[in-house]
XYZ file of C-alpha atoms in Angstrom:
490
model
C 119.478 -141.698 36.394
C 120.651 -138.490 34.776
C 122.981 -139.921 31.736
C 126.349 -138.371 31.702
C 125.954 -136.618 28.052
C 123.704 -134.511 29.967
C 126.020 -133.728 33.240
C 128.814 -132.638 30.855
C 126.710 -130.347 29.083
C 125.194 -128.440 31.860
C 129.063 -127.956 32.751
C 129.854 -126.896 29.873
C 126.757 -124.362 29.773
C 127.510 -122.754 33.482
C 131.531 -122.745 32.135
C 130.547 -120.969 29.114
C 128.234 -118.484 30.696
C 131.356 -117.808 33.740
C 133.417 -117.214 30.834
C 130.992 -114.804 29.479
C 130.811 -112.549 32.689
C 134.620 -112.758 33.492
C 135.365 -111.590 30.078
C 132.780 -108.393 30.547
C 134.550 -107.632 34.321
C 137.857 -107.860 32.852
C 138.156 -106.518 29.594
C 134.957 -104.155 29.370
C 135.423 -102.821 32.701
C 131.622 -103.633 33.605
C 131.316 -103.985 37.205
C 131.176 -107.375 39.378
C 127.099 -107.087 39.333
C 126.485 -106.521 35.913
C 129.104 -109.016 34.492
C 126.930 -111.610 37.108
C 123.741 -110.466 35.606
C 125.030 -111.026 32.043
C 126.365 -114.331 32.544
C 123.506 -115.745 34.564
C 120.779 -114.531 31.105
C 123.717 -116.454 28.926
C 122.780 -119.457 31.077
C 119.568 -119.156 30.792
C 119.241 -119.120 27.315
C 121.835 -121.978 27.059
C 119.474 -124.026 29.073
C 116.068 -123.072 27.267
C 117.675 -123.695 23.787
C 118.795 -127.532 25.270
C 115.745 -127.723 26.764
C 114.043 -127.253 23.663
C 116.376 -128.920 21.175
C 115.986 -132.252 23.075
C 112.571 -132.284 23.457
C 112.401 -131.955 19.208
C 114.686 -134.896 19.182
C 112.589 -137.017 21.729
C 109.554 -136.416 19.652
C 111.122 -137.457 16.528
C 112.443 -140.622 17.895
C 109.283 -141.146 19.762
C 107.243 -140.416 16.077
C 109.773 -143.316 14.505
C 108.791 -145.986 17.266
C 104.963 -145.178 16.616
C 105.621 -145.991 12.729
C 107.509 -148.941 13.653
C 105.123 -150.210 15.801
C 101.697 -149.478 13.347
C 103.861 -151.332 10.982
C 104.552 -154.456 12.939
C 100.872 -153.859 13.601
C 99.901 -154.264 10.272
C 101.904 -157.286 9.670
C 100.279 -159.062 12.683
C 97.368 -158.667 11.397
C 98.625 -159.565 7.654
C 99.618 -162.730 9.323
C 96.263 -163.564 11.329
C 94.078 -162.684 8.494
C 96.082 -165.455 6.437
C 96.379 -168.094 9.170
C 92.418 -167.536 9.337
C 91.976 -168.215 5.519
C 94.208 -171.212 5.924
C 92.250 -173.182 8.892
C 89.110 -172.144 6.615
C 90.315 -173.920 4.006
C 91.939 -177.131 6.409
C 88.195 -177.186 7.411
C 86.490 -176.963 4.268
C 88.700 -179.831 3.246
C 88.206 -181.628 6.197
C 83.820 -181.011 5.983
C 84.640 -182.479 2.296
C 86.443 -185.615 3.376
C 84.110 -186.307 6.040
C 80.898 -185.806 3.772
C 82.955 -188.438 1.051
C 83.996 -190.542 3.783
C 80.234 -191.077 5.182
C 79.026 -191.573 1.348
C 81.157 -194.449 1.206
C 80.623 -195.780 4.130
C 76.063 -195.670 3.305
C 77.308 -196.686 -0.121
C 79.356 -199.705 1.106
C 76.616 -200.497 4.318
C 73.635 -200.141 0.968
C 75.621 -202.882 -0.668
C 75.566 -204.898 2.247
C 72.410 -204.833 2.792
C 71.603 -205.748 -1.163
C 73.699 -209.018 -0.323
C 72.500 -210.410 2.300
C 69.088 -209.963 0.758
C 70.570 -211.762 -2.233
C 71.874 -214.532 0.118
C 68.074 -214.908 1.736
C 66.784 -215.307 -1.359
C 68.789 -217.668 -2.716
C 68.257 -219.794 0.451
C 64.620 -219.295 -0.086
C 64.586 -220.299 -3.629
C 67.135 -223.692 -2.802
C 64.692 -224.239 -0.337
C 61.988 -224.010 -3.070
C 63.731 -226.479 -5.201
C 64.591 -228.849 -2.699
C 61.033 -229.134 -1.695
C 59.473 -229.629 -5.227
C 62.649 -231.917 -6.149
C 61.438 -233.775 -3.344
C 57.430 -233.793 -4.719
C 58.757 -235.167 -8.089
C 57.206 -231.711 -9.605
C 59.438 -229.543 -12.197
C 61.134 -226.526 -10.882
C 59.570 -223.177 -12.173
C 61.362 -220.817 -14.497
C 62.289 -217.854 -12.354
C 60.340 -214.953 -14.390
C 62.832 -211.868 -14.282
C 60.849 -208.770 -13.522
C 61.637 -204.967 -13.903
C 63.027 -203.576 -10.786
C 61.031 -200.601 -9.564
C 62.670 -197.116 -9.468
C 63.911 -195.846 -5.833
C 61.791 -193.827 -4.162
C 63.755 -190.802 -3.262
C 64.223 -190.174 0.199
C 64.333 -186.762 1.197
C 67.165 -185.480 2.964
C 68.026 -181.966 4.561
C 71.255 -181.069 4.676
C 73.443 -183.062 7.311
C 69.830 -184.691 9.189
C 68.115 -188.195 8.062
C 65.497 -187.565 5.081
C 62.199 -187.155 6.163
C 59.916 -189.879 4.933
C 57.516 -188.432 2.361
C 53.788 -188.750 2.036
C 50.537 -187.185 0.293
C 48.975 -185.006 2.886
C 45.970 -182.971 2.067
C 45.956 -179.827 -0.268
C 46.825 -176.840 1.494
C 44.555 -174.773 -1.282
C 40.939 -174.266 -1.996
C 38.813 -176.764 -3.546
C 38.651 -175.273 -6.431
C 42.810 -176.179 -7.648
C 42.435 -180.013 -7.497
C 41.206 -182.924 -6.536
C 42.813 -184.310 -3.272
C 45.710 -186.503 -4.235
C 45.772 -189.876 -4.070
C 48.372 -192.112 -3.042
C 50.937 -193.316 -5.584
C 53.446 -196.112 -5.455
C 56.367 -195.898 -7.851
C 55.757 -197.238 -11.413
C 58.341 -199.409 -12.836
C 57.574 -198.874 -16.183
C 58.421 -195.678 -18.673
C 55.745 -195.293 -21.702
C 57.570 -194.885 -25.092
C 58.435 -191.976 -26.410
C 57.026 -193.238 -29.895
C 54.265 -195.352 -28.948
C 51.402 -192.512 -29.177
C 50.645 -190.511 -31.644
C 49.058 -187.067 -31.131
C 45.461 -187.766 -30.279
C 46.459 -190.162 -27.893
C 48.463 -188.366 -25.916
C 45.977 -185.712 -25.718
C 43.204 -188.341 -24.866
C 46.007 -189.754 -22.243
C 46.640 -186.128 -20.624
C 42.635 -185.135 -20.163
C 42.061 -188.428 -18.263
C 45.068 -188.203 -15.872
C 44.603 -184.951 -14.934
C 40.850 -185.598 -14.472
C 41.896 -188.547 -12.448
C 44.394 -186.957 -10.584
C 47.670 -189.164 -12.373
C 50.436 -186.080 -12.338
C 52.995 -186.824 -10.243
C 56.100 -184.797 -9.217
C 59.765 -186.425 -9.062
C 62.331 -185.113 -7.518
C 65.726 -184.153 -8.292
C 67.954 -182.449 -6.033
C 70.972 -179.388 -5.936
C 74.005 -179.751 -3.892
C 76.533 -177.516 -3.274
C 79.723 -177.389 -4.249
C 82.319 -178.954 -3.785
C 80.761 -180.312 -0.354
C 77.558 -181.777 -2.213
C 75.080 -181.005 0.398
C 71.447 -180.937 -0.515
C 70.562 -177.741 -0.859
C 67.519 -177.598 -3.327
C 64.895 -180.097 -4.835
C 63.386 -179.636 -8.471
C 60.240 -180.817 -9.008
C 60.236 -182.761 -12.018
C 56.608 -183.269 -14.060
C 55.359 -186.916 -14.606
C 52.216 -188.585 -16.194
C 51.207 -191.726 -15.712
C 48.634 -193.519 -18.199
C 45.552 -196.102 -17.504
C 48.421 -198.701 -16.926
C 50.247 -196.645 -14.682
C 53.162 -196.107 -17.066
C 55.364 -192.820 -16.674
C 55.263 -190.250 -19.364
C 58.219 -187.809 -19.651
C 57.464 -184.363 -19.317
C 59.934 -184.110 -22.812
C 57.056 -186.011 -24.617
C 53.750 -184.078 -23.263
C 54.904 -180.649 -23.186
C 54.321 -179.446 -26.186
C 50.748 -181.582 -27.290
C 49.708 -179.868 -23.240
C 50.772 -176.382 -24.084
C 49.077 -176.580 -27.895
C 45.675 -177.980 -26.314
C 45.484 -175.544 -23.031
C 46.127 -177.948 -20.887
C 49.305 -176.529 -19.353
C 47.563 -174.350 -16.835
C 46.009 -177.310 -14.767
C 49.226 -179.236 -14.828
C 51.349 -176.189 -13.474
C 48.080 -176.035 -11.174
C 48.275 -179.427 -10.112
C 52.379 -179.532 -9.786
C 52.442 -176.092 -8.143
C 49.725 -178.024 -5.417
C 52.472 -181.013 -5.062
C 55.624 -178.791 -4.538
C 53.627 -176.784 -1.489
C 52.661 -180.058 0.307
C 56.403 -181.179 -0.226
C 57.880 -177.889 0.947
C 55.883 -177.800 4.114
C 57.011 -181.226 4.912
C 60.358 -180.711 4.198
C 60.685 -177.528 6.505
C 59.652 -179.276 9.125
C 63.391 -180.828 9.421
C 64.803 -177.776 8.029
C 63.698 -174.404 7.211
C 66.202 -173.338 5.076
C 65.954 -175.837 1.775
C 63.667 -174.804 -1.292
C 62.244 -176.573 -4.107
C 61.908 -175.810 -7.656
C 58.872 -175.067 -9.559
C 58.577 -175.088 -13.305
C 55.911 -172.623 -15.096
C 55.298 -172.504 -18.577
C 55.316 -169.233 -20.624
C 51.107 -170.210 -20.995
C 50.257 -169.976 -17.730
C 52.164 -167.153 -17.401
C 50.656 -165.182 -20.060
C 46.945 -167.026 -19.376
C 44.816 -164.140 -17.415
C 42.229 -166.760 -16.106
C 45.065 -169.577 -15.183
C 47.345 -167.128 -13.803
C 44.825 -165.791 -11.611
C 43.769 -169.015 -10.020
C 47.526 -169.527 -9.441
C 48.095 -166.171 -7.700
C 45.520 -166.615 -5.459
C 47.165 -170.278 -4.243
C 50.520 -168.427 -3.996
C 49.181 -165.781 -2.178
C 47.452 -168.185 0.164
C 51.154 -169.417 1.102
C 53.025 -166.540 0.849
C 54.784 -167.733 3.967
C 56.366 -170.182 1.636
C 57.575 -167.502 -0.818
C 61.287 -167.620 0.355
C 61.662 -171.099 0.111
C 59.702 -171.990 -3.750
C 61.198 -170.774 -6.347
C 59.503 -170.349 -9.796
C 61.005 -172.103 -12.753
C 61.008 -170.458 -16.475
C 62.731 -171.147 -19.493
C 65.395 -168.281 -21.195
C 63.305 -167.933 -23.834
C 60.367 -167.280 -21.721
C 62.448 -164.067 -20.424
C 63.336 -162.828 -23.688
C 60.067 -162.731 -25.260
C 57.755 -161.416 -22.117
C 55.063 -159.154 -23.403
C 53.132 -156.591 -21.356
C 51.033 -159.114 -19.626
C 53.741 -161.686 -18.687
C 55.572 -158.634 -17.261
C 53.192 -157.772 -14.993
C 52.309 -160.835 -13.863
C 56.030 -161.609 -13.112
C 55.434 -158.432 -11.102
C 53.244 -159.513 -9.373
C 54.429 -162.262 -8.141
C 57.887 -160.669 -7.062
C 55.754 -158.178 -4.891
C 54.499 -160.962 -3.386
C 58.127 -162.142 -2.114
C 58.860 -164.744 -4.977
C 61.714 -165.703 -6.518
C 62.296 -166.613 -9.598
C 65.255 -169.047 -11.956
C 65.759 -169.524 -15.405
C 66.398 -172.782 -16.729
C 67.011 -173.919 -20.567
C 69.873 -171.999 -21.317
C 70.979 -171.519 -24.582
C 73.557 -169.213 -24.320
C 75.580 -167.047 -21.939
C 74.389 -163.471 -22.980
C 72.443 -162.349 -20.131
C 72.000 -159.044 -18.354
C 72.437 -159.841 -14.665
C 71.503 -155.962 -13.659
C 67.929 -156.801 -15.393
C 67.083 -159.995 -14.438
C 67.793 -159.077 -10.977
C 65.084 -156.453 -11.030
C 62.590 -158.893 -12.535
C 63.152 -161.120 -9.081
C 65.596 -163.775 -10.563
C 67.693 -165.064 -7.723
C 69.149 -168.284 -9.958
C 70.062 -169.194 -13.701
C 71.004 -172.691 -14.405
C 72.941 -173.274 -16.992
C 74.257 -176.570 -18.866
C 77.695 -177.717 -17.164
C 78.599 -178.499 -20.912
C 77.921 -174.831 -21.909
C 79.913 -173.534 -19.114
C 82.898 -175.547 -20.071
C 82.616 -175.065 -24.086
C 85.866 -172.931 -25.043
C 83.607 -171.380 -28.074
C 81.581 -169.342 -25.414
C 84.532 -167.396 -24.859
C 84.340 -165.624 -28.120
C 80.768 -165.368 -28.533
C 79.789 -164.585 -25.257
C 80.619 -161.143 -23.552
C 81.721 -162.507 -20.701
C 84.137 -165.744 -20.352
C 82.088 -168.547 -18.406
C 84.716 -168.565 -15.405
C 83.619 -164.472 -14.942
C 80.147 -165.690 -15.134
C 79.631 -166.862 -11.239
C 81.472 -163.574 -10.026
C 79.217 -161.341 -12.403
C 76.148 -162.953 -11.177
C 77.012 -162.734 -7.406
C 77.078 -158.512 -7.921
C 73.362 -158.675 -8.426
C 72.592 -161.080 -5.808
C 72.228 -164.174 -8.876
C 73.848 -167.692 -8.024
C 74.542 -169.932 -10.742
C 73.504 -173.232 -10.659
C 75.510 -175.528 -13.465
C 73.060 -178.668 -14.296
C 73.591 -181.648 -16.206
C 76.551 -182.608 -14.676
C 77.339 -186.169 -15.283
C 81.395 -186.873 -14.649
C 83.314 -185.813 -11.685
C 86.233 -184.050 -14.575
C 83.386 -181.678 -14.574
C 83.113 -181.118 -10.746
C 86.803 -180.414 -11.140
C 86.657 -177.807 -13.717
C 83.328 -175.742 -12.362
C 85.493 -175.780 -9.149
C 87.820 -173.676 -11.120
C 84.675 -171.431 -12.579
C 83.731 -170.727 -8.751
C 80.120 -172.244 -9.245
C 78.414 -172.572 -5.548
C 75.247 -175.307 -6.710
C 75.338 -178.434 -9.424
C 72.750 -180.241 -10.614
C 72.686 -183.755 -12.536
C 72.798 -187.744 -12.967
C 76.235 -187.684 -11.556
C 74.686 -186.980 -7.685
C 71.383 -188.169 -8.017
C 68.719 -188.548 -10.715
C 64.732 -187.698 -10.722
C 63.324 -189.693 -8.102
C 59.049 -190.679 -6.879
C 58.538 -189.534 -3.545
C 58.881 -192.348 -0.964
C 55.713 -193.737 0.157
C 54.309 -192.763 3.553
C 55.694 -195.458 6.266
C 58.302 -196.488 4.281
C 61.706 -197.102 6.022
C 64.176 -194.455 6.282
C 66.723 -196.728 4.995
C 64.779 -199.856 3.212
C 62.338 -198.702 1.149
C 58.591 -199.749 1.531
C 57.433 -202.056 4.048
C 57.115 -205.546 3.030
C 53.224 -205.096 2.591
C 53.368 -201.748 0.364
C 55.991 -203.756 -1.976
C 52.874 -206.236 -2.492
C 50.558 -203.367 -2.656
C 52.717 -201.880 -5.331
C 53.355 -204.919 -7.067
C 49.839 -205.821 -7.052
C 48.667 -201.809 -8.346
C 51.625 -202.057 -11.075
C 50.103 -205.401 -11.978
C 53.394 -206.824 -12.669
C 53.482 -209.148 -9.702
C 52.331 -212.172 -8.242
C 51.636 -213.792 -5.024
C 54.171 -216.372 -4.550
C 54.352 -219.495 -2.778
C 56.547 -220.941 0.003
C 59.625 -218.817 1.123
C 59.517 -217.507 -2.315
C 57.113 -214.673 -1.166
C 59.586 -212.470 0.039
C 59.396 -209.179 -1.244
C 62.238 -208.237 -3.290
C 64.616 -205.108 -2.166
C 62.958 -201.727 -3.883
C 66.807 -199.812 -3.743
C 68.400 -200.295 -7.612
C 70.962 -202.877 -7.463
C 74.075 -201.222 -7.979
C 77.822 -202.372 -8.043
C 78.639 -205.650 -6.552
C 75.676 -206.777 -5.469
C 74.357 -206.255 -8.965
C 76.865 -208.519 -10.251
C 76.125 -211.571 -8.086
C 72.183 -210.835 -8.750
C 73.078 -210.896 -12.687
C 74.704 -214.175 -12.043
């Protein structure tokens, strides 16, 4: 409908342009035509200058509703964007409770388990002493024995753990002997109890026998603590099949030469564990540690490269291990080694951190994809003056060059907390699970070893013996732990 602002102008107009004409007839004499003609161009400009003057104003107000409206656009979106970050973080929270809540529950169900073992046992052994209380014979002293470490059982991240075996080397004959199969030993060596010679006498003889073994330790992230990454952690076992930290051979291995067939052997292990372990899912990695030796070694290193580049499908998924100081002091042929090896698709991590002066931009041409660093160096309030950049900067400065940061040694959930704060992805340390043997092939997902590999163990560790009776039950191989640990201590 035409408004009525509008009606009364275009009276007013034709009234003003009458007036116009009837003023010219009457007062300048101009005749009836003309003073027609005169008035009719007044109207005509009256109605082109409305015409035009409301169309300016229509496209102003028009230009103010479009402003309003990208506005209110804006905000909407202002408004999704932060309801979106919101149910990200209900979720997160919720994938967090969940993951606690199922801990628990194993935790609680492992316990369980430990106690109604404990209950058969002692039936078995009132049993026992009923029967030889019956025979007029002495009861025996109950001999305690060293409970054997748990076999780790490897688990991808939200699936069961794969049950982990020896399979056959996936390199040429000329790396290493094929593996045998070991059962967990029970026993650490001393750290004191060897001198020098030895040690060295000890090392020659288990690698020539094939005694290196590889226990594993694994990365979760944070804060949802999913297994992410395993680190393959060096061990040596001795004629009695006692474990040797890696702590207490190092150096004596690295002084005789003998580093380079250990990384050899270890670099073997971590393959054969890798392939199994991508079989359930293809996107965890494992850790592989490499001494500055081999590096440097011509004739090691090139044995080594050719095993690498026989799985180079693998590269993605093992990552090479060095030491800070490894980095700092690379000479010409370490460098091009480490080259080499990046052309090839590897990554690379450093490890041993001493301090947090690094040069991300650097290391990130070199190939190194992760640093670990101590959780107790991240959280030292000295680093902030001596460093150049404060530790909770650190993550964020890494993630520019495509570097995550991986805090290790964690070992109290106040320090979960605080790397929280520090926006660290990965953590490493006794607090989620400690260095762990592989799990013996047909072991149980959830049990440990069959009842006849405990005996086989037992009987390889030489620590047990064949039992009588009911008493020949084998004994649970998980570590007892809370309550059930109690009632077994009394």
């Amino acid at each position: 409908m035409i408004r009525i602002s509008t009606i009364f102008i275009a009276i007013c107009m034709v009234l003003v342009a009458a007036s116009l004409g009837l003023v010219l007839y009457s007062v300048a004499g101009i005749s009836g035509t003309e003073s027609a003609i005169v008035a009719l161009t007044a109207l005509t400009f009256l109605i082109l200058y409305n015409a035009v003057s409301m169309r300016l104003r229509d496209r102003s107000d028009v230009g103010g509703q479009i402003a309003d409206l990208s506005r209110g656009t804006a905000d909407l979106a202002r408004q999704v964007a932060e309801f979106g970050r919101r149910l990200a973080a209900i979720e997160g929270r919720i994938a967090s409770s969940n993951s606690t809540n199922s801990d628990r529950i194993q935790s609680v169900v492992g316990e369980i388990n430990e106690l109604g073992g404990l209950v058969r046992q002692l039936a078995a052994t009132v049993s026992a002493h009923e029967d030889l209380l019956a025979d007029g014979t002495p009861a025996p002293i109950p001999v305690a024995k060293p409970e054997p470490e748990a076999p780790i059982d490897l688990m991808t991240m939200g699936e069961e753990r794969p049950v982990m075996a020896e399979e056959r080397p996936v390199t040429p004959s000329s790396l290493t002997a094929a593996p045998r199969p070991a059962a967990a030993p029970t026993v650490h060596a001393p750290a004191g109890g060897r001198n020098q010679t030895q040690m060295l006498a000890t090392l020659r003889n288990a690698i020539d026998e094939n005694r290196i073994d590889i226990f594993l330790q694994p990365m979760v992230t944070l804060p949802q603590r999913k297994v992410r990454f395993y680190e393959a952690v060096t061990r040596v076992r001795d004629e009695r099949d006692q474990l040797i930290a890696a702590e207490e051979f190092i150096s004596i291995a690295e002084a005789s030469g003998l580093i380079g067939r250990i990384d050899t052997m270890v670099m073997l292990r971590c393959v054969q564990v890798l392939r199994r372990l991508m079989v359930r899912n293809k996107e965890v990695g494992v850790f592989c540690n490499v001494a500055a030796s081999t590096l440097g070694n011509s004739t090691t290193f090139a044995q080594c490269l050719d095993f690498l580049e026989a799985n180079r499908a693998l590269a993605p998924s093992l990552v090479l291990e060095f030491k800070q100081s490894t980095f700092r002091n690379l000479g010409p042929a370490e460098t091009e080694n480490l080259a080499a090896l990046a052309q090839r698709g590897f990554r690379f991590s450093i490890d041993h951190v001493t301090d947090l002066r690094i040069e991300p931009r650097e290391l990130a041409d070199r190939g190194v994809r992760f640093i670990k660093v101590p959780a107790t160096l991240l959280l030292d309030p000295r680093q902030a003056s001596t460093s150049d950049i404060h530790p909770s900067d650190l993550s964020d400065l890494l993630g520019r060059f495509g570097i995550d940061l991986i805090a290790e040694r964690i070992e109290g959930e106040r320090a979960v907390v605080d790397l929280l704060d520090f926006d660290v992805r990965f953590g490493q340390g006794f607090l989620f699970a400690p260095p762990r043997p592989l799990r013996p092939e047909g072991a149980s997902a959830t049990g440990g070893a069959s009842p006849t590999q405990a005996q086989d163990t037992q009987g390889s560790n030489g620590s047990g013996t064949q039992s009588s009776g009911a008493t020949s039950a084998a004994s649970p191989p998980q570590r007892i732990t809370g309550n059930a640990a109690l009632a077994r201590r009394v």
